[in-house]
Coordinates of C-alpha atoms in Angstrom, one line a residue:
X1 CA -4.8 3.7 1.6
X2 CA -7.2 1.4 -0.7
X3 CA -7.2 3.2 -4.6
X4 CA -10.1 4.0 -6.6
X5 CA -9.1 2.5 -9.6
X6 CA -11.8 2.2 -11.7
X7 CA -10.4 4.6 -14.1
X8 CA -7.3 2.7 -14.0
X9 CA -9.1 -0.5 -15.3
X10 CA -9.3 0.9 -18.6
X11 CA -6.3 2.1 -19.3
X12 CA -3.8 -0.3 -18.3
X13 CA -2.4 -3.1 -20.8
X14 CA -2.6 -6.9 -20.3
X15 CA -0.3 -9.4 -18.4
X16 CA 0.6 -12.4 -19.9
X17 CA 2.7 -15.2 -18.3
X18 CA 6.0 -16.9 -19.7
X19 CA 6.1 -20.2 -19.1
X20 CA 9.9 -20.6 -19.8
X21 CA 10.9 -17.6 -17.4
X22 CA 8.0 -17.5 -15.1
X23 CA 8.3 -13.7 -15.3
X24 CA 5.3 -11.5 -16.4
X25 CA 5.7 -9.4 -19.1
X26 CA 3.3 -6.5 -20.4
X27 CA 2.5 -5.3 -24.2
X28 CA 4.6 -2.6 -22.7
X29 CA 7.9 -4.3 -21.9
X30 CA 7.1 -4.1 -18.3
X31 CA 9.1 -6.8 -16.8
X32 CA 7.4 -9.0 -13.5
X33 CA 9.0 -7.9 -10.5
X34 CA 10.0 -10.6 -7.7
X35 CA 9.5 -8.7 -5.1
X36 CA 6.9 -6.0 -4.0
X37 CA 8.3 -2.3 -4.1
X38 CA 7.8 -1.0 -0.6
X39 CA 8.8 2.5 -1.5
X40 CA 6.2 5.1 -0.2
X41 CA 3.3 4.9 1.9
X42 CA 0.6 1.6 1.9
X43 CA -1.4 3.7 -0.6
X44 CA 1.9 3.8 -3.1
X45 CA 2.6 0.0 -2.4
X46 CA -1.3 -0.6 -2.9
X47 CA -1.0 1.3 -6.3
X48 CA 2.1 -0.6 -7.4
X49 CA 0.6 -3.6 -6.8
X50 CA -2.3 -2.7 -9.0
X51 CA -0.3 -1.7 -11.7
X52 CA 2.0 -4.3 -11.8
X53 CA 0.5 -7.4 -10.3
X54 CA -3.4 -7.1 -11.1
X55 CA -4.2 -7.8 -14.7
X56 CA -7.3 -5.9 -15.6
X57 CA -10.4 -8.3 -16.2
X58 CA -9.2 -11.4 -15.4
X59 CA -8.5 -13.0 -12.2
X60 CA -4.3 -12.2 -10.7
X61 CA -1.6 -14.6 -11.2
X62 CA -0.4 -13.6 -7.7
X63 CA -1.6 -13.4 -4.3
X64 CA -0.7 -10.1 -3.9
X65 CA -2.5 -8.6 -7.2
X66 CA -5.6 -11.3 -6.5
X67 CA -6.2 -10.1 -3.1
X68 CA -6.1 -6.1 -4.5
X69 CA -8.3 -6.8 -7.1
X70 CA -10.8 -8.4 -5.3
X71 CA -10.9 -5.5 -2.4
X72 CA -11.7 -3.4 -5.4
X73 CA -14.2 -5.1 -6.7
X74 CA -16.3 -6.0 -3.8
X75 CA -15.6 -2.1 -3.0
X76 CA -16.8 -1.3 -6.3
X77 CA -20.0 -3.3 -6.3
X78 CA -21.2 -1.7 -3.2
X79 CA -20.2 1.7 -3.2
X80 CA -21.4 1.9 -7.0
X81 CA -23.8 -0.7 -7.7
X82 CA -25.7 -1.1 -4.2
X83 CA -24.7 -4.7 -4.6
X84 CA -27.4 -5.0 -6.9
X85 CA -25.0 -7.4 -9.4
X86 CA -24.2 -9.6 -6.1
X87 CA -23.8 -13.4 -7.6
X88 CA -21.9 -16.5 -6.9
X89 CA -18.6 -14.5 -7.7
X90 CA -19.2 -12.4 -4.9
X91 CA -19.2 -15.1 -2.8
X92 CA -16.4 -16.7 -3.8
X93 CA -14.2 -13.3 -3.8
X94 CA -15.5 -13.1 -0.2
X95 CA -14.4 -17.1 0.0
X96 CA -11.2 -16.0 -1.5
X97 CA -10.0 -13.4 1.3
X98 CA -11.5 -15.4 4.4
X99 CA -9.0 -18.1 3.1
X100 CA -6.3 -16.0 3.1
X101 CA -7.1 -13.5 6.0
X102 CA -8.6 -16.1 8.0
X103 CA -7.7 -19.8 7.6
X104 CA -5.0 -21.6 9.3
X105 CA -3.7 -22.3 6.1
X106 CA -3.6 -19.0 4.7
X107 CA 0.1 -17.6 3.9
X108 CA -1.2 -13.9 4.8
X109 CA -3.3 -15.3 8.0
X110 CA 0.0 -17.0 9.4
X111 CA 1.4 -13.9 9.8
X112 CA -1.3 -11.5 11.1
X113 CA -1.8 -11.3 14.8
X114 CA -5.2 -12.7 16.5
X115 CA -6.5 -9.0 16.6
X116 CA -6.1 -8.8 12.7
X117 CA -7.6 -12.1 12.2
X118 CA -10.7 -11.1 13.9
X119 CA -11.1 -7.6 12.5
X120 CA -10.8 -9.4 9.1
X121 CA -13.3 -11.7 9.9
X122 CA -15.7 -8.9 11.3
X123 CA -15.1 -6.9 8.3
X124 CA -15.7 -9.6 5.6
X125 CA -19.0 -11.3 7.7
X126 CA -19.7 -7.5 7.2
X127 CA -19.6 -7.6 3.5
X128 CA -21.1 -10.8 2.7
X129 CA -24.5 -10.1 4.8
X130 CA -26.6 -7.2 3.9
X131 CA -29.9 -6.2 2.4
X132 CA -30.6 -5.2 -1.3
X133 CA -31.8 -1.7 -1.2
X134 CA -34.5 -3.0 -3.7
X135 CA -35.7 -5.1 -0.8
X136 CA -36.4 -1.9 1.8
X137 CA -38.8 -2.3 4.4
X138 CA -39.5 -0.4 7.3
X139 CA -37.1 -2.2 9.7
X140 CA -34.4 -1.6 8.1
X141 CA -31.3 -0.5 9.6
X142 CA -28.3 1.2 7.9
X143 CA -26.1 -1.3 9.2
X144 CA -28.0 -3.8 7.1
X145 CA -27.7 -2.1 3.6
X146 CA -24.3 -2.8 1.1
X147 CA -21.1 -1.4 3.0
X148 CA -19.8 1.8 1.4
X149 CA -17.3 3.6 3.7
X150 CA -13.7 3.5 3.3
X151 CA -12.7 2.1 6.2
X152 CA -13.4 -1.6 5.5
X153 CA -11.7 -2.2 2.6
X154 CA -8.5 0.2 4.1
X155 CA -8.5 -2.0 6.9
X156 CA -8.6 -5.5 4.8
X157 CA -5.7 -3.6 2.1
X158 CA -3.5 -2.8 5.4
X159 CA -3.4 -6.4 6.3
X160 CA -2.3 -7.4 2.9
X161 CA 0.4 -4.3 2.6
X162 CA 1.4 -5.2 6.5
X163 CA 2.3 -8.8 4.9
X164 CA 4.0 -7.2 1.9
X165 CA 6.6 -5.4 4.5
X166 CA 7.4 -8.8 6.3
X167 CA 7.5 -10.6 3.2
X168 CA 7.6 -8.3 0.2
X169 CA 8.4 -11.6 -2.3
X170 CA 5.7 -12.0 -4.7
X171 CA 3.6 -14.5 -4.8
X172 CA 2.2 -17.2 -7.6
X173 CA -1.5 -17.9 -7.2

C-alpha cells in the first residue's frame, strides 16, 4: 500500500498556490483537485495523493499530501539512512502525525476507531525510539535499531487512505 517514491521525487514539477482561486496549479497545467480520487486500491489513492497533493521538497499545503510525505520520509530515513540524519525534523514529522493520528483534536483521529488510535500510537512510539546502529553494543536487540519493514508505515498510510474514503475532500494545511 505505502509507495517507494524516491524516484518520483525527482521527477515531478512544483506546486504553487493561487491565492485568488485557492486552487493548486503545476508548471504542467495540472489543476488542484477538491476531492481525493478514490479510484483503485489504497496503493493507487496513496500514489494520487503523492502526485497531486505532495509538492516535492517542501512541506504539503494539505493534510492529505503532508501526512504522505512525511510517512515517506521517516520511511526513507530508516530503511536508507539507518536514521543516521535523525534531527529535530524528525521529531517534529513524528509530532506532526501523533497530532493527527492521535489527538483529540486531530480531524483524521476523530474518525479512527480506538483500535486505530492505539496501533498508530504503538507504531509511531515505535519510530521515534531506537538506537543508532553507530551506537551498537552487545545488548542490543533488533527491536531497538531504526524500523525498516513495511508494515508500519502501510499501517499509518491505511489510516490516512481509510479517512480519505469517509471524507475524500481535500484538506488545507
Amino acid at each position: 500500500m505505502r509507495l517507494n517514491l524516491t524516484v518520483s521525487l525527482l521527477n515531478m514539477s512544483s506546486t504553487t498556490l493561487s491565492s485568488s482561486s485557492l486552487k493548486f496549479t503545476t508548471q504542467s497545467s495540472q489543476s488542484f483537485h477538491e476531492e481525493v480520487c478514490l479510484t483503485g486500491s489504497s496503493l493507487d489513492i496513496n500514489l494520487w495523493i503523492w502526485e497531486h497533493l505532495v509538492t516535492p521538497g517542501q512541506v504539503a499545503k494539505t493534510l492529505q499530501g503532508e501526512v504522505v510525505r512525511v510517512i515517506e520520509a521517516l520511511a526513507w530515513e530508516a530503511q536508507n539512512n539507518g536514521n543516521l540524519n535523525w534531527d529535530a525534523s524528525f521529531d517534529e514529522m513524528i509530532a506532526f502525525l501523533r497530532q493527527v493520528f492521535i489527538s483529540a483534536e486531530g480531524v483524521i483521529s476523530a474518525g479512527l476507531s480506538d483500535e486505530d488510535r492505539e496501533s498508530a500510537e504503538q507504531d509511531l512510539q515505535r519510530l521515534a525510539n531506537f538506537i543508532l546502529p553507530t551506537e551498537l553494543d552487545s545488548r542490543v536487540y533488533i527491536e531497538e535499531l531504526p524500523y525498516v519493514k513495511e508494515d508500519l508505515y502501510e499501517r499509518l498510510t491505511e489510516h490516512l487512505i481509510r479517512f480519505c474514503r469517509r471524507c475524500p475532500q481535500v484538506l488545507p494545511l
